[in-house]
mmCIF file of C-alpha atoms and ligand atoms in Angstrom:
data_model
loop_
_atom_site.group_PDB
_atom_site.id
_atom_site.type_symbol
_atom_site.label_atom_id
_atom_site.label_comp_id
_atom_site.label_asym_id
_atom_site.label_seq_id
_atom_site.Cartn_x
_atom_site.Cartn_y
_atom_site.Cartn_z
ATOM 1 C CA MET A 8 -87.920 67.886 39.086
ATOM 2 C CA ALA A 9 -88.430 64.305 38.419
ATOM 3 C CA ILE A 10 -85.738 61.883 37.036
ATOM 4 C CA ASP A 11 -86.127 61.094 33.355
ATOM 5 C CA LYS A 12 -86.750 57.276 33.414
ATOM 6 C CA SER A 13 -85.502 56.932 29.904
ATOM 7 C CA PHE A 14 -82.137 57.990 30.940
ATOM 8 C CA PHE A 15 -81.557 54.429 32.301
ATOM 9 C CA THR A 16 -82.193 53.050 28.749
ATOM 10 C CA THR A 17 -79.997 55.625 26.995
ATOM 11 C CA ALA A 18 -77.139 54.939 29.480
ATOM 12 C CA VAL A 19 -77.100 51.428 28.579
ATOM 13 C CA HIS A 20 -77.532 51.642 24.719
ATOM 14 C CA ALA A 21 -76.165 55.001 23.598
ATOM 15 C CA GLY A 22 -73.182 54.446 21.229
ATOM 16 C CA ALA A 23 -73.131 50.711 21.895
ATOM 17 C CA HIS A 24 -73.389 49.055 18.546
ATOM 18 C CA PRO A 25 -72.441 45.508 17.748
ATOM 19 C CA GLU A 26 -69.289 45.376 15.762
ATOM 20 C CA GLN A 27 -69.854 45.000 12.068
ATOM 21 C CA VAL A 28 -67.579 42.258 10.994
ATOM 22 C CA THR A 29 -68.191 39.547 13.599
ATOM 23 C CA GLY A 30 -71.333 40.885 15.381
ATOM 24 C CA ALA A 31 -69.643 41.109 18.821
ATOM 25 C CA VAL A 32 -72.073 42.714 21.177
ATOM 26 C CA MET A 33 -68.988 44.219 23.032
ATOM 27 C CA PRO A 34 -66.912 45.654 20.366
ATOM 28 C CA PRO A 35 -63.189 45.022 20.532
ATOM 29 C CA ILE A 36 -60.997 47.895 21.641
ATOM 30 C CA PHE A 37 -59.336 49.483 18.555
ATOM 31 C CA MET A 38 -55.736 49.664 19.788
ATOM 32 C CA SER A 39 -54.533 51.086 16.700
ATOM 33 C CA THR A 40 -52.873 54.501 16.202
ATOM 34 C CA THR A 41 -53.258 54.409 12.492
ATOM 35 C CA PHE A 42 -55.495 53.096 9.624
ATOM 36 C CA ALA A 43 -54.684 51.668 6.146
ATOM 37 C CA GLN A 44 -55.630 53.833 3.310
ATOM 38 C CA GLU A 45 -56.519 52.693 -0.198
ATOM 39 C CA ALA A 46 -55.082 55.755 -1.912
ATOM 40 C CA PRO A 47 -53.883 58.960 -0.241
ATOM 41 C CA GLY A 48 -56.739 60.412 1.679
ATOM 42 C CA GLU A 49 -59.095 57.415 0.768
ATOM 43 C CA HIS A 50 -59.977 55.427 3.959
ATOM 44 C CA LYS A 51 -62.950 54.227 5.925
ATOM 45 C CA GLY A 52 -63.371 57.186 7.983
ATOM 46 C CA PHE A 53 -60.402 56.986 10.304
ATOM 47 C CA ASP A 54 -56.891 57.985 9.467
ATOM 48 C CA TYR A 55 -55.063 58.652 12.782
ATOM 49 C CA SER A 56 -56.328 58.020 16.248
ATOM 50 C CA ARG A 57 -55.631 61.469 17.510
ATOM 51 C CA ALA A 58 -58.155 62.585 15.036
ATOM 52 C CA GLY A 59 -60.588 59.744 15.656
ATOM 53 C CA ASN A 60 -60.778 56.142 16.700
ATOM 54 C CA PRO A 61 -63.889 53.730 16.613
ATOM 55 C CA SER A 62 -63.659 53.116 20.402
ATOM 56 C CA ARG A 63 -63.688 56.853 21.020
ATOM 57 C CA ASP A 64 -66.493 57.431 18.462
ATOM 58 C CA GLY A 65 -68.950 55.098 20.282
ATOM 59 C CA TYR A 66 -68.031 56.577 23.566
ATOM 60 C CA GLU A 67 -68.430 60.229 22.329
ATOM 61 C CA GLU A 68 -71.887 59.147 21.004
ATOM 62 C CA ALA A 69 -72.817 57.978 24.431
ATOM 63 C CA LEU A 70 -71.525 61.265 26.112
ATOM 64 C CA SER A 71 -73.658 63.426 23.742
ATOM 65 C CA ALA A 72 -76.658 61.237 24.430
ATOM 66 C CA LEU A 73 -76.262 61.507 28.113
ATOM 67 C CA GLU A 74 -76.385 65.395 28.098
ATOM 68 C CA GLY A 75 -79.009 65.276 25.390
ATOM 69 C CA ALA A 76 -76.400 67.212 23.221
ATOM 70 C CA LYS A 77 -75.701 67.025 19.467
ATOM 71 C CA HIS A 78 -72.050 66.399 20.068
ATOM 72 C CA GLY A 79 -69.844 64.934 22.717
ATOM 73 C CA LEU A 80 -65.928 65.164 22.824
ATOM 74 C CA ALA A 81 -63.644 63.024 24.962
ATOM 75 C CA PHE A 82 -60.410 64.355 26.624
ATOM 76 C CA ALA A 83 -57.566 62.871 28.623
ATOM 77 C CA SER A 84 -58.825 64.634 31.814
ATOM 78 C CA GLY A 85 -61.301 66.864 33.148
ATOM 79 C CA LEU A 86 -58.596 69.729 33.040
ATOM 80 C CA ALA A 87 -57.844 68.833 29.459
ATOM 81 C CA ALA A 88 -61.464 69.382 28.616
ATOM 82 C CA GLU A 89 -61.470 72.698 30.478
ATOM 83 C CA GLN A 90 -58.207 73.748 28.732
ATOM 84 C CA ALA A 91 -59.918 73.239 25.316
ATOM 85 C CA VAL A 92 -62.576 75.578 26.418
ATOM 86 C CA ALA A 93 -59.870 78.204 27.622
ATOM 87 C CA GLN A 94 -58.334 77.744 24.082
ATOM 88 C CA LEU A 95 -61.576 79.145 22.723
ATOM 89 C CA LEU A 96 -60.677 82.605 23.960
ATOM 90 C CA ASN A 97 -58.697 85.330 22.369
ATOM 91 C CA PRO A 98 -56.284 87.528 24.297
ATOM 92 C CA GLY A 99 -57.998 90.185 26.274
ATOM 93 C CA ALA A 100 -61.135 87.991 26.871
ATOM 94 C CA ARG A 101 -62.975 88.487 30.179
ATOM 95 C CA VAL A 102 -64.338 85.500 32.054
ATOM 96 C CA LEU A 103 -66.678 85.487 35.014
ATOM 97 C CA VAL A 104 -65.895 82.240 37.055
ATOM 98 C CA CYS A 105 -67.822 81.236 40.071
ATOM 99 C CA ASP A 106 -65.536 81.506 43.166
ATOM 100 C CA ASP A 107 -65.962 78.094 44.679
ATOM 101 C CA VAL A 108 -64.646 75.935 41.671
ATOM 102 C CA TYR A 109 -62.425 72.837 42.021
ATOM 103 C CA GLY A 110 -58.948 73.976 43.142
ATOM 104 C CA GLY A 111 -57.400 72.686 39.826
ATOM 105 C CA THR A 112 -59.829 74.674 37.782
ATOM 106 C CA GLY A 113 -58.855 77.913 39.511
ATOM 107 C CA ARG A 114 -55.190 77.059 39.217
ATOM 108 C CA LEU A 115 -55.553 76.330 35.550
ATOM 109 C CA PHE A 116 -57.092 79.765 34.995
ATOM 110 C CA ARG A 117 -54.849 81.793 37.361
ATOM 111 C CA LYS A 118 -51.538 79.996 36.729
ATOM 112 C CA LEU A 119 -51.610 78.978 33.190
ATOM 113 C CA TYR A 120 -54.060 81.146 31.173
ATOM 114 C CA ALA A 121 -54.167 84.561 33.020
ATOM 115 C CA LYS A 122 -50.666 85.240 31.571
ATOM 116 C CA TYR A 123 -52.159 85.276 27.868
ATOM 117 C CA ASN A 124 -53.938 88.354 28.842
ATOM 118 C CA LEU A 125 -57.209 86.717 29.908
ATOM 119 C CA ASP A 126 -59.065 88.355 32.738
ATOM 120 C CA PHE A 127 -60.689 85.720 35.140
ATOM 121 C CA ASN A 128 -63.008 87.349 37.646
ATOM 122 C CA PHE A 129 -63.906 84.861 40.545
ATOM 123 C CA ILE A 130 -67.288 85.924 42.015
ATOM 124 C CA ASP A 131 -69.882 84.370 44.314
ATOM 125 C CA MET A 132 -72.561 83.402 41.742
ATOM 126 C CA THR A 133 -75.076 82.492 44.250
ATOM 127 C CA SER A 134 -75.586 86.338 44.553
ATOM 128 C CA LEU A 135 -77.336 87.467 41.299
ATOM 129 C CA ALA A 136 -76.590 91.073 42.160
ATOM 130 C CA GLU A 137 -72.922 90.306 42.304
ATOM 131 C CA VAL A 138 -73.009 88.615 38.828
ATOM 132 C CA LYS A 139 -74.988 91.508 37.343
ATOM 133 C CA ALA A 140 -72.592 94.148 38.703
ATOM 134 C CA ALA A 141 -69.622 92.181 37.282
ATOM 135 C CA ALA A 142 -71.413 91.743 33.983
ATOM 136 C CA ALA A 143 -72.119 95.605 33.894
ATOM 137 C CA ALA A 144 -68.529 96.427 34.652
ATOM 138 C CA GLY A 145 -67.338 95.510 31.172
ATOM 139 C CA PRO A 146 -67.540 93.022 28.258
ATOM 140 C CA VAL A 147 -67.953 89.272 29.165
ATOM 141 C CA ASP A 148 -66.815 86.543 26.789
ATOM 142 C CA LEU A 149 -67.409 83.513 28.905
ATOM 143 C CA ILE A 150 -69.209 82.623 32.149
ATOM 144 C CA TRP A 151 -67.976 79.574 34.032
ATOM 145 C CA VAL A 152 -70.305 77.847 36.429
ATOM 146 C CA GLU A 153 -69.817 74.861 38.728
ATOM 147 C CA THR A 154 -73.109 73.671 40.398
ATOM 148 C CA PRO A 155 -73.125 72.177 42.932
ATOM 149 C CA THR A 156 -69.741 73.687 43.651
ATOM 150 C CA ASN A 157 -66.713 71.906 44.969
ATOM 151 C CA PRO A 158 -66.400 71.682 47.953
ATOM 152 C CA THR A 159 -69.182 73.844 49.707
ATOM 153 C CA MET A 160 -72.095 72.598 47.446
ATOM 154 C CA LYS A 161 -73.417 76.048 46.515
ATOM 155 C CA ILE A 162 -76.167 75.964 43.918
ATOM 156 C CA ILE A 163 -76.028 78.287 41.051
ATOM 157 C CA ASP A 164 -79.132 79.249 39.096
ATOM 158 C CA ILE A 165 -78.186 78.051 35.476
ATOM 159 C CA ARG A 166 -81.180 79.679 33.897
ATOM 160 C CA ALA A 167 -80.333 83.042 35.468
ATOM 161 C CA MET A 168 -76.656 82.660 34.350
ATOM 162 C CA ALA A 169 -77.941 81.802 30.738
ATOM 163 C CA LYS A 170 -79.859 85.053 30.578
ATOM 164 C CA ILE A 171 -76.874 87.069 31.536
ATOM 165 C CA ALA A 172 -74.699 85.222 29.094
ATOM 166 C CA LYS A 173 -77.172 85.886 26.277
ATOM 167 C CA ASP A 174 -77.364 89.679 27.143
ATOM 168 C CA LYS A 175 -73.663 89.756 27.085
ATOM 169 C CA LYS A 176 -73.192 87.400 23.968
ATOM 170 C CA ALA A 177 -71.085 85.364 26.083
ATOM 171 C CA ILE A 178 -70.509 81.459 26.135
ATOM 172 C CA LEU A 179 -72.012 79.799 29.280
ATOM 173 C CA VAL A 180 -70.074 76.749 30.495
ATOM 174 C CA VAL A 181 -71.421 74.593 33.223
ATOM 175 C CA ASP A 182 -69.237 71.996 35.065
ATOM 176 C CA ASN A 183 -71.778 69.147 35.608
ATOM 177 C CA THR A 184 -69.329 66.753 37.274
ATOM 178 C CA PHE A 185 -71.090 66.757 40.722
ATOM 179 C CA ALA A 186 -74.725 66.604 39.536
ATOM 180 C CA THR A 187 -74.056 64.130 36.531
ATOM 181 C CA PRO A 188 -76.434 64.221 33.555
ATOM 182 C CA LEU A 189 -78.933 61.972 35.437
ATOM 183 C CA PHE A 190 -79.668 64.794 37.914
ATOM 184 C CA GLN A 191 -78.954 68.015 35.853
ATOM 185 C CA SER A 192 -79.220 69.005 32.218
ATOM 186 C CA PRO A 193 -77.461 72.305 31.930
ATOM 187 C CA LEU A 194 -77.896 72.443 28.152
ATOM 188 C CA LYS A 195 -81.625 72.482 28.583
ATOM 189 C CA LEU A 196 -81.462 75.250 31.127
ATOM 190 C CA GLY A 197 -79.511 77.425 28.623
ATOM 191 C CA ALA A 198 -75.872 76.494 28.791
ATOM 192 C CA ASP A 199 -73.757 76.370 25.703
ATOM 193 C CA ILE A 200 -71.185 73.941 26.860
ATOM 194 C CA VAL A 201 -71.116 71.130 29.612
ATOM 195 C CA VAL A 202 -67.763 69.976 30.978
ATOM 196 C CA HIS A 203 -67.130 66.894 32.950
ATOM 197 C CA SER A 204 -64.351 65.305 34.701
ATOM 198 C CA THR A 205 -65.266 61.768 33.696
ATOM 199 C CA THR A 206 -62.684 60.687 36.314
ATOM 200 C CA LYS A 207 -65.625 61.023 38.742
ATOM 201 C CA TYR A 208 -69.171 59.819 38.447
ATOM 202 C CA ILE A 209 -69.098 58.847 34.739
ATOM 203 C CA GLY A 210 -66.011 56.666 35.262
ATOM 204 C CA GLY A 211 -67.352 55.714 38.694
ATOM 205 C CA HIS A 212 -64.610 53.256 39.729
ATOM 206 C CA SER A 213 -61.648 55.444 40.525
ATOM 207 C CA ASP A 214 -59.550 53.747 37.728
ATOM 208 C CA VAL A 215 -59.538 56.068 34.727
ATOM 209 C CA ILE A 216 -58.644 59.837 34.409
ATOM 210 C CA GLY A 217 -60.792 61.453 31.740
ATOM 211 C CA GLY A 218 -62.866 64.547 30.766
ATOM 212 C CA ALA A 219 -65.557 65.530 28.233
ATOM 213 C CA LEU A 220 -67.309 68.450 26.654
ATOM 214 C CA MET A 221 -70.991 68.365 25.249
ATOM 215 C CA THR A 222 -72.536 70.966 23.268
ATOM 216 C CA SER A 223 -75.370 71.410 20.769
ATOM 217 C CA ASN A 224 -73.897 74.428 19.130
ATOM 218 C CA ASP A 225 -72.388 73.229 15.753
ATOM 219 C CA GLU A 226 -69.947 76.193 15.499
ATOM 220 C CA LEU A 227 -68.601 75.718 19.074
ATOM 221 C CA HIS A 228 -68.282 71.958 18.368
ATOM 222 C CA GLN A 229 -66.279 72.532 15.274
ATOM 223 C CA GLN A 230 -63.932 74.793 17.222
ATOM 224 C CA LEU A 231 -63.587 72.362 20.126
ATOM 225 C CA ARG A 232 -63.162 69.382 17.877
ATOM 226 C CA PHE A 233 -60.285 71.139 16.127
ATOM 227 C CA ILE A 234 -58.732 71.984 19.294
ATOM 228 C CA GLN A 235 -59.155 68.348 20.588
ATOM 229 C CA PHE A 236 -57.313 67.153 17.285
ATOM 230 C CA ALA A 237 -54.815 69.876 17.095
ATOM 231 C CA ALA A 238 -53.796 70.112 20.678
ATOM 232 C CA GLY A 239 -54.058 66.438 21.208
ATOM 233 C CA ALA A 240 -55.335 65.822 24.880
ATOM 234 C CA VAL A 241 -57.129 62.730 23.726
ATOM 235 C CA PRO A 242 -57.846 59.581 25.939
ATOM 236 C CA SER A 243 -56.653 56.190 24.615
ATOM 237 C CA PRO A 244 -58.801 53.587 23.055
ATOM 238 C CA PHE A 245 -58.685 51.568 26.137
ATOM 239 C CA GLU A 246 -59.780 54.479 28.472
ATOM 240 C CA CYS A 247 -62.765 55.175 26.033
ATOM 241 C CA PHE A 248 -63.774 51.443 26.312
ATOM 242 C CA MET A 249 -63.528 51.570 30.155
ATOM 243 C CA LEU A 250 -65.470 54.785 30.400
ATOM 244 C CA HIS A 251 -68.104 53.790 27.932
ATOM 245 C CA ARG A 252 -68.602 50.605 29.964
ATOM 246 C CA SER A 253 -69.125 52.648 33.009
ATOM 247 C CA VAL A 254 -71.722 54.963 31.447
ATOM 248 C CA LYS A 255 -74.078 51.866 31.216
ATOM 249 C CA THR A 256 -74.323 51.725 35.084
ATOM 250 C CA LEU A 257 -74.411 55.540 35.755
ATOM 251 C CA ALA A 258 -77.933 55.881 36.481
ATOM 252 C CA ILE A 259 -78.254 53.029 38.756
ATOM 253 C CA ARG A 260 -75.006 53.854 40.628
ATOM 254 C CA MET A 261 -76.168 57.682 40.961
ATOM 255 C CA THR A 262 -79.467 56.459 42.565
ATOM 256 C CA GLN A 263 -77.564 54.661 45.259
ATOM 257 C CA HIS A 264 -75.021 57.384 45.720
ATOM 258 C CA GLU A 265 -77.727 59.978 46.256
ATOM 259 C CA LYS A 266 -79.666 57.607 48.691
ATOM 260 C CA ASN A 267 -76.527 57.080 50.839
ATOM 261 C CA ALA A 268 -75.674 60.892 50.834
ATOM 262 C CA LEU A 269 -79.051 61.863 52.004
ATOM 263 C CA ALA A 270 -78.861 59.386 54.877
ATOM 264 C CA VAL A 271 -75.343 60.467 55.744
ATOM 265 C CA ALA A 272 -76.369 64.280 55.619
ATOM 266 C CA GLU A 273 -79.335 63.565 57.795
ATOM 267 C CA PHE A 274 -77.286 61.621 60.336
ATOM 268 C CA LEU A 275 -74.525 64.298 60.388
ATOM 269 C CA SER A 276 -77.228 67.222 60.791
ATOM 270 C CA SER A 277 -78.206 66.019 64.141
ATOM 271 C CA HIS A 278 -74.779 65.186 65.445
ATOM 272 C CA LYS A 279 -73.354 67.430 68.160
ATOM 273 C CA LYS A 280 -69.863 67.669 66.553
ATOM 274 C CA MET A 281 -71.330 69.363 63.373
ATOM 275 C CA LYS A 282 -71.026 73.145 62.994
ATOM 276 C CA LYS A 283 -72.643 72.971 59.565
ATOM 277 C CA VAL A 284 -73.607 70.374 56.911
ATOM 278 C CA TYR A 285 -73.477 71.168 53.268
ATOM 279 C CA TYR A 286 -75.893 69.105 51.196
ATOM 280 C CA PRO A 287 -78.504 70.627 48.814
ATOM 281 C CA GLY A 288 -80.925 67.713 49.733
ATOM 282 C CA LEU A 289 -81.397 69.001 53.116
ATOM 283 C CA ALA A 290 -84.526 71.155 53.401
ATOM 284 C CA LYS A 291 -82.618 73.745 55.460
ATOM 285 C CA ASP A 292 -79.752 74.076 52.890
ATOM 286 C CA PRO A 293 -79.750 77.462 51.337
ATOM 287 C CA GLY A 294 -79.555 75.930 47.870
ATOM 288 C CA HIS A 295 -82.411 73.362 48.513
ATOM 289 C CA ASN A 296 -85.277 75.102 46.661
ATOM 290 C CA LEU A 297 -83.206 76.077 43.621
ATOM 291 C CA ALA A 298 -81.706 72.502 43.477
ATOM 292 C CA LYS A 299 -85.199 71.120 43.614
ATOM 293 C CA GLU A 300 -86.111 73.277 40.640
ATOM 294 C CA GLN A 301 -83.115 72.656 38.325
ATOM 295 C CA MET A 302 -82.057 69.222 39.579
ATOM 296 C CA SER A 303 -83.838 65.992 39.652
ATOM 297 C CA GLY A 304 -81.500 64.588 42.268
ATOM 298 C CA PHE A 305 -78.941 65.981 44.845
ATOM 299 C CA SER A 306 -76.101 63.608 44.138
ATOM 300 C CA GLY A 307 -73.627 61.928 46.364
ATOM 301 C CA MET A 308 -71.375 64.641 47.831
ATOM 302 C CA VAL A 309 -71.682 65.929 51.234
ATOM 303 C CA SER A 310 -69.397 68.435 53.086
ATOM 304 C CA PHE A 311 -69.464 69.447 56.813
ATOM 305 C CA ASP A 312 -67.632 71.560 59.395
ATOM 306 C CA HIS A 313 -66.372 69.753 62.366
ATOM 307 C CA THR A 314 -66.490 71.586 65.720
ATOM 308 C CA GLY A 315 -62.957 70.450 66.672
ATOM 309 C CA ASN A 316 -59.514 71.864 66.163
ATOM 310 C CA TYR A 317 -57.373 70.508 63.242
ATOM 311 C CA SER A 318 -55.780 67.689 65.286
ATOM 312 C CA GLU A 319 -59.356 66.507 66.278
ATOM 313 C CA VAL A 320 -60.339 66.643 62.598
ATOM 314 C CA VAL A 321 -57.159 64.585 61.656
ATOM 315 C CA SER A 322 -57.916 62.013 64.448
ATOM 316 C CA PHE A 323 -61.414 61.703 62.950
ATOM 317 C CA LEU A 324 -60.095 61.129 59.361
ATOM 318 C CA LYS A 325 -57.580 58.447 60.728
ATOM 319 C CA LYS A 326 -60.300 56.538 62.599
ATOM 320 C CA LEU A 327 -62.507 56.091 59.396
ATOM 321 C CA LYS A 328 -62.461 52.651 57.952
ATOM 322 C CA VAL A 329 -64.992 52.396 55.169
ATOM 323 C CA PHE A 330 -64.267 55.974 54.029
ATOM 324 C CA THR A 331 -60.741 56.241 52.468
ATOM 325 C CA LEU A 332 -58.849 59.432 52.940
ATOM 326 C CA ALA A 333 -58.009 60.370 49.210
ATOM 327 C CA GLU A 334 -58.410 63.046 46.631
ATOM 328 C CA SER A 335 -61.159 62.499 43.968
ATOM 329 C CA LEU A 336 -64.837 61.539 44.200
ATOM 330 C CA GLY A 337 -67.545 59.769 42.414
ATOM 331 C CA GLY A 338 -66.342 56.240 42.786
ATOM 332 C CA VAL A 339 -68.325 53.233 44.044
ATOM 333 C CA GLU A 340 -66.172 53.320 47.285
ATOM 334 C CA SER A 341 -66.652 56.154 49.627
ATOM 335 C CA LEU A 342 -63.876 58.741 49.909
ATOM 336 C CA VAL A 343 -63.088 61.382 52.445
ATOM 337 C CA ASN A 344 -61.081 64.590 51.666
ATOM 338 C CA HIS A 345 -59.678 67.502 53.528
ATOM 339 C CA PRO A 346 -60.195 70.490 50.934
ATOM 340 C CA GLU A 347 -57.860 72.898 52.674
ATOM 341 C CA LYS A 348 -54.862 70.590 52.732
ATOM 342 C CA MET A 349 -55.638 68.475 49.719
ATOM 343 C CA THR A 350 -57.932 69.387 46.677
ATOM 344 C CA HIS A 351 -58.152 73.057 47.363
ATOM 345 C CA ALA A 352 -54.616 73.779 48.665
ATOM 346 C CA SER A 353 -53.921 75.829 45.543
ATOM 347 C CA VAL A 354 -56.789 78.302 46.248
ATOM 348 C CA PRO A 355 -55.425 81.622 47.440
ATOM 349 C CA GLU A 356 -55.639 81.714 51.230
ATOM 350 C CA GLU A 357 -57.872 84.822 51.301
ATOM 351 C CA LEU A 358 -60.388 83.255 49.002
ATOM 352 C CA ARG A 359 -60.371 79.943 50.991
ATOM 353 C CA LYS A 360 -61.094 81.883 54.203
ATOM 354 C CA LYS A 361 -64.086 83.700 52.457
ATOM 355 C CA LEU A 362 -65.439 80.510 51.155
ATOM 356 C CA GLY A 363 -65.198 78.718 54.469
ATOM 357 C CA ILE A 364 -62.402 76.160 53.240
ATOM 358 C CA GLY A 365 -60.620 75.871 56.609
ATOM 359 C CA HIS A 366 -59.147 73.313 58.914
ATOM 360 C CA SER A 367 -62.721 72.053 59.973
ATOM 361 C CA LEU A 368 -64.130 71.337 56.509
ATOM 362 C CA VAL A 369 -64.383 67.829 55.478
ATOM 363 C CA ARG A 370 -65.872 66.605 52.155
ATOM 364 C CA LEU A 371 -67.315 63.125 51.636
ATOM 365 C CA SER A 372 -67.992 61.268 48.601
ATOM 366 C CA CYS A 373 -70.554 58.754 49.495
ATOM 367 C CA GLY A 374 -70.039 55.557 47.693
ATOM 368 C CA ILE A 375 -72.546 52.781 46.879
ATOM 369 C CA GLU A 376 -71.999 50.707 50.077
ATOM 370 C CA SER A 377 -74.670 50.164 52.566
ATOM 371 C CA ALA A 378 -75.814 53.571 54.172
ATOM 372 C CA ASP A 379 -75.909 51.806 57.539
ATOM 373 C CA ASP A 380 -72.193 50.954 57.247
ATOM 374 C CA LEU A 381 -71.296 54.411 56.127
ATOM 375 C CA ILE A 382 -73.138 56.025 59.135
ATOM 376 C CA ALA A 383 -71.646 53.545 61.517
ATOM 377 C CA ASP A 384 -68.192 54.370 60.281
ATOM 378 C CA LEU A 385 -68.772 58.094 60.775
ATOM 379 C CA LYS A 386 -70.391 57.608 64.127
ATOM 380 C CA LEU A 387 -67.456 55.595 65.557
ATOM 381 C CA ALA A 388 -64.923 58.041 64.012
ATOM 382 C CA LEU A 389 -66.781 61.093 65.577
ATOM 383 C CA GLU A 390 -66.673 59.527 69.149
HETATM 384 O O1 P1T B 418 -59.011 65.613 37.673
HETATM 385 P P1 P1T B 418 -59.576 65.772 36.348
HETATM 386 O O2 P1T B 418 -60.194 64.681 35.702
HETATM 387 O O3 P1T B 418 -58.560 66.578 35.467
HETATM 388 O O4 P1T B 418 -60.847 66.896 36.561
HETATM 389 C C1 P1T B 418 -60.730 68.088 37.211
HETATM 390 C C2 P1T B 418 -62.116 68.373 37.768
HETATM 391 C C3 P1T B 418 -63.126 69.234 37.138
HETATM 392 N N1 P1T B 418 -64.214 69.654 37.720
HETATM 393 C C4 P1T B 418 -64.483 69.155 38.851
HETATM 394 C C5 P1T B 418 -65.836 69.700 39.385
HETATM 395 C C6 P1T B 418 -63.725 68.281 39.649
HETATM 396 O O5 P1T B 418 -64.080 67.990 40.868
HETATM 397 C C7 P1T B 418 -62.344 67.949 39.147
HETATM 398 C C8 P1T B 418 -61.511 67.059 39.959
HETATM 399 N N2 P1T B 418 -61.713 67.077 41.276
HETATM 400 C C9 P1T B 418 -60.956 66.466 42.215
HETATM 401 C C10 P1T B 418 -59.874 65.671 41.788
HETATM 402 C C11 P1T B 418 -61.383 66.464 43.486
HETATM 403 O O6 P1T B 418 -61.093 65.728 44.444
HETATM 404 O O7 P1T B 418 -62.249 67.400 43.802
#
C-alpha cells in the first residue's frame, strides 16, 4: 500500500486555527479550568475544562483528521483511553484480546476489569482458525487487536477481524500505536474504534504521557465522550498543546523512523549473534505480506532474540551508547527495552513463554538519528 501524501498536509494543518481575537498563528494555551457565563448555562461553548477546553478541542480535531475519523477524544494516558473503552462494557461481557498486547493493557484487563465479571480471552489472532473457534464458543461483545503487536511484531488481519466482529455484533478496537495513522488506517479496514498511546509516536519526544480514541460511529463517540467527561481522565491544556505541536511533524518523523528500522533490521538479520529478528518490513518475516497489504509502512520498532544467556544480553544492553535502556518507544531518540524484565514483566509467565518473551528478547525503538550511528552502536555492543 502506498503512503497517502496528503497526510503530510493534514498533519500540519488539522485543528490548527489562528486565534480569533489576536490572529496569533500559534494559539495561546488556554490554562483555564473554568469559563465566565453570562447567565446560568449561557456561555461561549466552554463551561469547565474537564468537559472541554479550546486547547483540547483543536488537538482533538487534529486527532480525528489523522485517522480519517469523524471524532477524536484525548485522554491522560494510553491506558486511560483503553479504560474508557472497557467502561463501555456491561457486566458479563466477553472480550477477545490478542495475546501479544502491551503488558499494561493485559494487566488493565486481568487485574482491574476482570473482577467486574468481564471475561477476557487472550488468543493468538494471527490464527484465523483460533479466532473463529473462540468466536463460535459464545457471544462476543468486543474484539481487541494490537497490530503490529508489542513486543513480537505480529501482524493481525484487521479486515478479517472486522468481518468476525460484524458477524458477532461486537465492537472492533484496534490499538494503532505502533503503526501510527501514517502507516495504517484501521477505521478504513473496518475497525470501530482506534486507540493510541500518544505518549509514543504521536508525542514523539518522550516528554508527554497521553492517549486517544478515534471513531466515526456517532453512538460510540457519544458514549466515550460521556465517559471522558464523567470519569475525568483528561489531559491538561498544556499537554494538548504539546501533543498538537508534535502531530505536525508526525509524518516526517515516521518516514525517518521507518528508514532507520529497516536498516537496523537488515543489519541484525545477517549478524551471527541473532537467533531471530522480528520486523514486518523484512521479506522473510511471517507478517510481511499481510503488512504490505494493510499498511503503507512498517514503522520503527524492531525486536530480536540474542543467542547469548541473560548476562550476555545485559552486557550488550550496557554497552549501547546511542540507544538508551528505558521503557517506552516512539521518541526521536532511540531506546532499547528488555520486555521480560521491563515492559512485559506483568504478563503471566506461561503466556510470556508461549509468546517467546524470554531472557534473550530485546526490543528496539529506532529513533531518527543517523542509521549508520545506530548500526555502529549495535555492532560494537554485540562484539
Ligand atoms: O503508557 P500509556 O500512554 O498509558 O500507553 C499504554 C500503551 C498502550 N498501547 C501500546 C501499544 C503501548 O505500547 C502502550 C505503552 N507501552 C509502553 C510503555 C512500552 O514501552 O511498550
